[in-house]
mmCIF file of C-alpha atoms in Angstrom:
data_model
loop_
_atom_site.group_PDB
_atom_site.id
_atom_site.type_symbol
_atom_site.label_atom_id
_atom_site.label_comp_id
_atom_site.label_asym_id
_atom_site.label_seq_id
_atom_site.Cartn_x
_atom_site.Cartn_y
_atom_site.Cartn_z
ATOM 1 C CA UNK A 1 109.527 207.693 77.189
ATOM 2 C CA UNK A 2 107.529 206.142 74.121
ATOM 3 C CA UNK A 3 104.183 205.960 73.904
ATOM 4 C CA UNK A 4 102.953 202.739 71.606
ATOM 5 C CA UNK A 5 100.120 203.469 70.506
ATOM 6 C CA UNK A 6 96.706 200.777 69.871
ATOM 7 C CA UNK A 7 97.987 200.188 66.035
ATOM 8 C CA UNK A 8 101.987 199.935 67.085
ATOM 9 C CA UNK A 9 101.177 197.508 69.607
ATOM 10 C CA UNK A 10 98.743 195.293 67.322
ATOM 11 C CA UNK A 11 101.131 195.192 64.292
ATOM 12 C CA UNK A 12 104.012 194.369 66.294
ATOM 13 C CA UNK A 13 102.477 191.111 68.091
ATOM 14 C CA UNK A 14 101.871 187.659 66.450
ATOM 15 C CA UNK A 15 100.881 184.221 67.817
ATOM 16 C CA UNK A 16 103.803 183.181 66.165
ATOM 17 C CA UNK A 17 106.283 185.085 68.765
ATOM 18 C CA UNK A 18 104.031 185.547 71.511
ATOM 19 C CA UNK A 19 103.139 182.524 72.253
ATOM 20 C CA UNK A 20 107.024 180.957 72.058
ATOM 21 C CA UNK A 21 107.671 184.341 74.056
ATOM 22 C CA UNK A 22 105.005 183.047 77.140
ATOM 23 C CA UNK A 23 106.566 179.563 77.029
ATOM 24 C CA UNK A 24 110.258 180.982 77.613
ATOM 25 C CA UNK A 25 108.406 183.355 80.382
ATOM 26 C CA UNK A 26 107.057 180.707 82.172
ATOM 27 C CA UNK A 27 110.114 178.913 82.301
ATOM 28 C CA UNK A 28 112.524 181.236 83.320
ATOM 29 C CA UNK A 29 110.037 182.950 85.676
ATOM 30 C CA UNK A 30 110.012 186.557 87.606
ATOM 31 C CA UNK A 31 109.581 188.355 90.451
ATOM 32 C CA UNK A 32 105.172 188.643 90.339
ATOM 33 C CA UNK A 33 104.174 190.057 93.290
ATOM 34 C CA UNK A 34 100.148 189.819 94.013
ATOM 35 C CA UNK A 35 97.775 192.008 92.223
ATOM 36 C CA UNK A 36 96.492 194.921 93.987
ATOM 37 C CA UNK A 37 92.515 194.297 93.821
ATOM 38 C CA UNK A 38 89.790 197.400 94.210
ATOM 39 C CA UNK A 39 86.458 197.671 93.838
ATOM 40 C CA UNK A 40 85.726 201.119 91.990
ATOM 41 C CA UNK A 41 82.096 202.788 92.732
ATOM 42 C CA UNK A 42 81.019 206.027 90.946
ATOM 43 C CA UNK A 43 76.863 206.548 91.306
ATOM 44 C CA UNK A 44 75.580 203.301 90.307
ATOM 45 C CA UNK A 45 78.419 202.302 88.362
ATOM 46 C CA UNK A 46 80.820 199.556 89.802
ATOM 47 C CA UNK A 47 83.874 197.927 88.520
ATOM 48 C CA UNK A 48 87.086 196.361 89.006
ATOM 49 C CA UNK A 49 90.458 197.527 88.891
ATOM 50 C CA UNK A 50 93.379 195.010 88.789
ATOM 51 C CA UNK A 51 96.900 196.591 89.598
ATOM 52 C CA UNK A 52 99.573 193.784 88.223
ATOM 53 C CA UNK A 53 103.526 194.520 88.760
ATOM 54 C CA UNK A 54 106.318 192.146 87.988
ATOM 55 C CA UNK A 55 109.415 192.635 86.945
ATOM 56 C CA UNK A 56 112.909 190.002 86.247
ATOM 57 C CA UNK A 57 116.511 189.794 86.227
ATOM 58 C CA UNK A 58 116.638 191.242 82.763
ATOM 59 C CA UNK A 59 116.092 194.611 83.976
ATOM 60 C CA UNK A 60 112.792 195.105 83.211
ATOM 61 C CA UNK A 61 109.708 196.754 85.816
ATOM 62 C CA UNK A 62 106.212 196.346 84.201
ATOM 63 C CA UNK A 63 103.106 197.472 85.869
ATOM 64 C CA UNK A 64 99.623 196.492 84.227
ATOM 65 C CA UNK A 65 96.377 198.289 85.039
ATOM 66 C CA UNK A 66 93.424 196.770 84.306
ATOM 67 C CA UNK A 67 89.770 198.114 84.628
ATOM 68 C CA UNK A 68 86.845 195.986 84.142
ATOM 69 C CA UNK A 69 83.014 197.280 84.465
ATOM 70 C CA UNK A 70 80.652 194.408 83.117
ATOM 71 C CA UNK A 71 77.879 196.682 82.679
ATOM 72 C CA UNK A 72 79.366 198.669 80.075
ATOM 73 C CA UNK A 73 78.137 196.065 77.121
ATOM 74 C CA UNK A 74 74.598 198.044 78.184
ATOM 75 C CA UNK A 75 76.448 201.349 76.515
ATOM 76 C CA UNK A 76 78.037 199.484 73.874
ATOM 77 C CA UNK A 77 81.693 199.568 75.460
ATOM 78 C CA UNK A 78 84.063 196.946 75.972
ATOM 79 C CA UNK A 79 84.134 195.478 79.316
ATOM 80 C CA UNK A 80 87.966 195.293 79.544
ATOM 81 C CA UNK A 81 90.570 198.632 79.369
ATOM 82 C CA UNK A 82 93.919 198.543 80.169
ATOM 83 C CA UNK A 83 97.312 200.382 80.152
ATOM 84 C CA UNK A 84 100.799 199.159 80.360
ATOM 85 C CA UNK A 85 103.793 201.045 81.661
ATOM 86 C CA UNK A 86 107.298 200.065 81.229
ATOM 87 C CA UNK A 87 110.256 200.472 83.319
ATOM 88 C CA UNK A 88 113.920 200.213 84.084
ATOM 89 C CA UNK A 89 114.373 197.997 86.715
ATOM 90 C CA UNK A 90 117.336 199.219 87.864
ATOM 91 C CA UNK A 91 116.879 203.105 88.280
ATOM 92 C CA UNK A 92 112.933 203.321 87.490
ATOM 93 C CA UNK A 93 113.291 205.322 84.364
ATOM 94 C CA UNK A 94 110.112 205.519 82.459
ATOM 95 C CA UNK A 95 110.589 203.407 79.065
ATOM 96 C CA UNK A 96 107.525 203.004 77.362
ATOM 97 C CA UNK A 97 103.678 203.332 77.807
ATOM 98 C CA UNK A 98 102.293 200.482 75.659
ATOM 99 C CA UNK A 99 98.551 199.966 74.835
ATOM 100 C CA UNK A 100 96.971 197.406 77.768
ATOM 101 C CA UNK A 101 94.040 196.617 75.907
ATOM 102 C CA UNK A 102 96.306 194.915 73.191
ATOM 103 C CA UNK A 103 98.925 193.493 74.820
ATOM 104 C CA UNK A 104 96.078 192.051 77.619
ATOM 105 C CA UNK A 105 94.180 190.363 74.951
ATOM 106 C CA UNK A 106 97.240 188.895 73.005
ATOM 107 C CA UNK A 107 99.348 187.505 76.053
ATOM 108 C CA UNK A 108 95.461 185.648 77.602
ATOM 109 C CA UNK A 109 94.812 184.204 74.298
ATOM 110 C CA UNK A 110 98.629 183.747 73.631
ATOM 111 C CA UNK A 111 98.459 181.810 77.456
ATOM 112 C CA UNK A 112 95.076 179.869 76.761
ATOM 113 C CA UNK A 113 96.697 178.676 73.452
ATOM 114 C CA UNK A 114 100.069 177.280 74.533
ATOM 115 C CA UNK A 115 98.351 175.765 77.547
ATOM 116 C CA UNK A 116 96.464 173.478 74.680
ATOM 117 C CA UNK A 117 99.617 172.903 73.056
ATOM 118 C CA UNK A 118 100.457 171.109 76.358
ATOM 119 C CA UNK A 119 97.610 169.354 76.991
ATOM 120 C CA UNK A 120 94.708 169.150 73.967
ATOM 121 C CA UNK A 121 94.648 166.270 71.615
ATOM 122 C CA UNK A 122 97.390 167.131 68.590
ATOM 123 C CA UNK A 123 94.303 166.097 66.241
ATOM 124 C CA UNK A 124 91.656 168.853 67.570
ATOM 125 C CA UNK A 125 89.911 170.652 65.016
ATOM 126 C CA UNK A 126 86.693 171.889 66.891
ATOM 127 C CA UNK A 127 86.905 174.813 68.696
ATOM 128 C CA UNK A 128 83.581 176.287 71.249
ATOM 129 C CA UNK A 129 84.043 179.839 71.818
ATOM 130 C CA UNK A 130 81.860 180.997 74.891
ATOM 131 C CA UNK A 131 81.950 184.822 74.915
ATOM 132 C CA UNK A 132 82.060 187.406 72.082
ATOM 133 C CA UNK A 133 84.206 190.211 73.743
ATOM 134 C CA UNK A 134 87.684 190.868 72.781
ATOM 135 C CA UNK A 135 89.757 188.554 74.294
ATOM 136 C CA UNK A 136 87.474 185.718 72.522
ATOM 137 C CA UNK A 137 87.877 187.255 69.306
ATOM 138 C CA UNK A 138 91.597 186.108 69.249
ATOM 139 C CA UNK A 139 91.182 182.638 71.018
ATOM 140 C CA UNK A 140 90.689 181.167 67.203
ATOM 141 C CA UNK A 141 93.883 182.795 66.019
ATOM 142 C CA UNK A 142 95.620 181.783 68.987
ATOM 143 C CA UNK A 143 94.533 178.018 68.739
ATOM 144 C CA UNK A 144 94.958 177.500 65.411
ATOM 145 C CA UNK A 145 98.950 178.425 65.916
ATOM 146 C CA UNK A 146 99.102 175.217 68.114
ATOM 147 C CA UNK A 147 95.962 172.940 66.831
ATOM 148 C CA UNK A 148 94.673 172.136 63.057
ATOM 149 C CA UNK A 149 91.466 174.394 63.991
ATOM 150 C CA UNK A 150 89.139 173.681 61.252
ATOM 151 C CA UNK A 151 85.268 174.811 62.587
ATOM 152 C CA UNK A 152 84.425 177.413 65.488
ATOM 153 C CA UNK A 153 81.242 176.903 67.188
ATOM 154 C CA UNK A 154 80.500 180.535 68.928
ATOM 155 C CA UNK A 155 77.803 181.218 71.786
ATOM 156 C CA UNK A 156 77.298 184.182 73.887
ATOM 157 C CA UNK A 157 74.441 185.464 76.520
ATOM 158 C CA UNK A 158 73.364 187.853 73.519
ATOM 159 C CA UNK A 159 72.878 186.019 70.136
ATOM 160 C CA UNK A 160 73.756 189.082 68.701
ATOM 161 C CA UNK A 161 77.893 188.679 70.219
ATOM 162 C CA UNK A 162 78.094 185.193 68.717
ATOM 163 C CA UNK A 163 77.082 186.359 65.208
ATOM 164 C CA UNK A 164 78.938 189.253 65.070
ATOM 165 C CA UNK A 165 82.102 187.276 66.441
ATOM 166 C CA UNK A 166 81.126 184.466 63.728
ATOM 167 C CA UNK A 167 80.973 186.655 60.926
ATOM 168 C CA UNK A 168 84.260 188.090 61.839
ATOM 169 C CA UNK A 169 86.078 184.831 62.293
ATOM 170 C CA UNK A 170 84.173 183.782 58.901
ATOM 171 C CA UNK A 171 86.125 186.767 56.907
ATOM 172 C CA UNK A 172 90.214 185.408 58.644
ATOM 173 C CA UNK A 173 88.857 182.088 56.503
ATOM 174 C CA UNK A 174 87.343 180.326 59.775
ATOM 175 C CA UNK A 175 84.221 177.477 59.329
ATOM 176 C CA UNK A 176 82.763 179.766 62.140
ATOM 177 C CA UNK A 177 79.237 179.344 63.091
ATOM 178 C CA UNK A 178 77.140 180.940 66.003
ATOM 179 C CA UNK A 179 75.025 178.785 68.018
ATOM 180 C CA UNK A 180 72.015 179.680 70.495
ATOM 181 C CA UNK A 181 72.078 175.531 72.092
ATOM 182 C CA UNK A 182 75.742 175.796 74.157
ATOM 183 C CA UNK A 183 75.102 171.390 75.320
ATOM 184 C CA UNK A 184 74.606 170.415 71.319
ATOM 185 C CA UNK A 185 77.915 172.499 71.009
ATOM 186 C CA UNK A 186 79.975 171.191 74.180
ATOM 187 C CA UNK A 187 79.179 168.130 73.405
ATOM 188 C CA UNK A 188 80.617 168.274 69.691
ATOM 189 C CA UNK A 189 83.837 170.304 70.725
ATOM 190 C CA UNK A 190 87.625 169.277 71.133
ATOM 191 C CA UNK A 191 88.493 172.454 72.910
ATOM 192 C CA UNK A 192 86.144 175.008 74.854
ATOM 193 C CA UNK A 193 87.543 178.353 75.752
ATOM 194 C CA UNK A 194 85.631 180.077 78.185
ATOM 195 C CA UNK A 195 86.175 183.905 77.883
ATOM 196 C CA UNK A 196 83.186 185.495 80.140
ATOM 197 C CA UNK A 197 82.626 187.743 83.271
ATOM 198 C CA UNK A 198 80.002 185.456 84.060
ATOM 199 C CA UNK A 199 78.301 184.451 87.761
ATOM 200 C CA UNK A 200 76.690 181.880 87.167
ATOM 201 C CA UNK A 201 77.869 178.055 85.626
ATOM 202 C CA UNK A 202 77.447 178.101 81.875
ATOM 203 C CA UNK A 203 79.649 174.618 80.678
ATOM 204 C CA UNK A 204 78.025 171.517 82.322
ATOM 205 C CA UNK A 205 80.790 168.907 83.168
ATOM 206 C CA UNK A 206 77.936 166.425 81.856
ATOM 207 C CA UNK A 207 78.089 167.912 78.550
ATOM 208 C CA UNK A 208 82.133 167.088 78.567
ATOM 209 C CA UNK A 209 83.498 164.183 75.963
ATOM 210 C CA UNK A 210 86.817 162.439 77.094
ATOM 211 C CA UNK A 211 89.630 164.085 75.847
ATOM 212 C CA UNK A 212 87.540 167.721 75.814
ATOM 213 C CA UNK A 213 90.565 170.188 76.702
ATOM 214 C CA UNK A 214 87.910 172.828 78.681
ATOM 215 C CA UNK A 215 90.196 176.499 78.977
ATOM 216 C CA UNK A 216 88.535 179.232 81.430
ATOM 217 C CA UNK A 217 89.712 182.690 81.011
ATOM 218 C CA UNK A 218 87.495 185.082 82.262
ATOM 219 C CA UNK A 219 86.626 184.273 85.909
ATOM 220 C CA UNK A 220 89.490 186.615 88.011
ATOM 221 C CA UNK A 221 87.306 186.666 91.307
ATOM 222 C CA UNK A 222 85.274 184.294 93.465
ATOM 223 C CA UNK A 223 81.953 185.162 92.475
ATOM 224 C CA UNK A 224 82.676 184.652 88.972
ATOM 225 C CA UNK A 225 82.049 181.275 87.550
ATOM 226 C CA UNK A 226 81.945 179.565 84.013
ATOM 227 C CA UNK A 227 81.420 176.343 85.209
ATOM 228 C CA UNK A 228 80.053 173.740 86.937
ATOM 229 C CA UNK A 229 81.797 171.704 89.423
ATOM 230 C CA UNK A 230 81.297 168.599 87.906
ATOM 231 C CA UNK A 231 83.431 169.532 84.971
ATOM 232 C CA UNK A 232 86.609 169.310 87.907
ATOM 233 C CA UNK A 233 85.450 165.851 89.074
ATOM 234 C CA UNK A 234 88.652 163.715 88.337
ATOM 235 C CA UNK A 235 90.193 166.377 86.719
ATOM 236 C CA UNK A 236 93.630 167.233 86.758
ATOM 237 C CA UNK A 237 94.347 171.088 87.310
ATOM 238 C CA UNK A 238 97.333 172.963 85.814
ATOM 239 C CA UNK A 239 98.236 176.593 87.508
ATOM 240 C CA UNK A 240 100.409 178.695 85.148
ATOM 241 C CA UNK A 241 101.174 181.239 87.947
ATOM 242 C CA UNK A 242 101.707 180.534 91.617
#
């Protein structure tokens, strides 16, 4: 079995193929059972871990694990961690372990991304980040494969996220600027991209211009929420996965 390592994984993914790779997925489909869900308690510490199978007529068995504790920003650690095994679908051989915190972040963005290429206006250029964690650090990238992406408005609960994030997106040639009022933003944006553990509403379907293509990533349970209801109000939804 090979083990693909955090730097193997990064350098062999791209926008460029992944997100072609996600539209042929979608089409051709596989077998994607339900995700085992389970509430993890240690002490005072409480997370979530995600168990995510699926495999297709290819031959292929995949299982993803994914933890996520929200409280770990409080120690300085990512929310998200993930592994990725690989398998032969047809005798269960062991192929490959693969790094799940990379290939997690790529295939969300990668997903967020060629849902816009469906559905945002071809001439967006404005992008609102909400969120600084990983998975938000790539949603640029991953736009600006489909979309002319020319400025990146960035907020996050802590001011401190959005800068960082900024200044990062600043040095891959990005007109990236954090922002502490999230309505001035919304209200100037083509796209938002919602990447957040968050409980309570955060994007006000008030603050939504016609035409606003709004992505939400992060909510995976149903206390989790990144907006408000308003922003469904004669909306039309779009589920990539049944």
């Amino acid at each position: 079995m090979r083990f693909i390592d955090t730097e193997q994984t990064r350098d062999a993914l791209s926008f460029d193929a992944v997100i072609p790779a996600l539209r042929d997925a979608f089409r051709d489909g596989a077998t994607v059972p339900g995700r085992h869900v389970h509430a993890i308690q240690s002490g005072t510490a409480h997370g979530t871990s995600l168990i995510m199978p699926a495999w297709s007529d290819r031959g292929y068995f995949g299982v993803k694990i994914i933890n996520i504790f929200p409280e770990n920003t409080h120690q300085g650690l990512p929310g998200l961690h993930a592994t990725y095994n690989l398998y032969s679908a047809r005798t269960g051989v062991p192929i490959a372990q693969v790094d799940g915190d990379v290939v997690t972040v790529y295939r969300t963005a990668g997903a967020a991304a060629l849902g816009a290429d469906y559905l945002a206006r071809e001439d967006a250029s404005t992008l609102l980040i909400v969120g600084s964690g990983r998975i938000a650090g790539l949603v640029a990238q991953a736009m600006r494969t489909v979309r002319p992406i020319q400025r990146v408005l960035v907020w996050n609960v802590r001011a401190a996220g959005a800068e960082s994030l900024a200044e990062g997106l600043r040095a891959q040639g990005f007109d990236a600027h954090a922002t502490t009022d999230l309505e001035a933003a919304a209200r100037q944006a083509d796209i938002i991209s919602c990447a957040t553990l968050s409980t309570v509403p955060l994007i006000q379907g008030a603050w939504l211009r016609p035409g606003t293509h709004l992505d939400l990533i992060g909510s995976f349970k149903p206390d989790m929420i990144e907006t408000d209801t308003a922003c469904f109000d004669g909306a039309t939804v779009y589920v990539d996965t049944d």
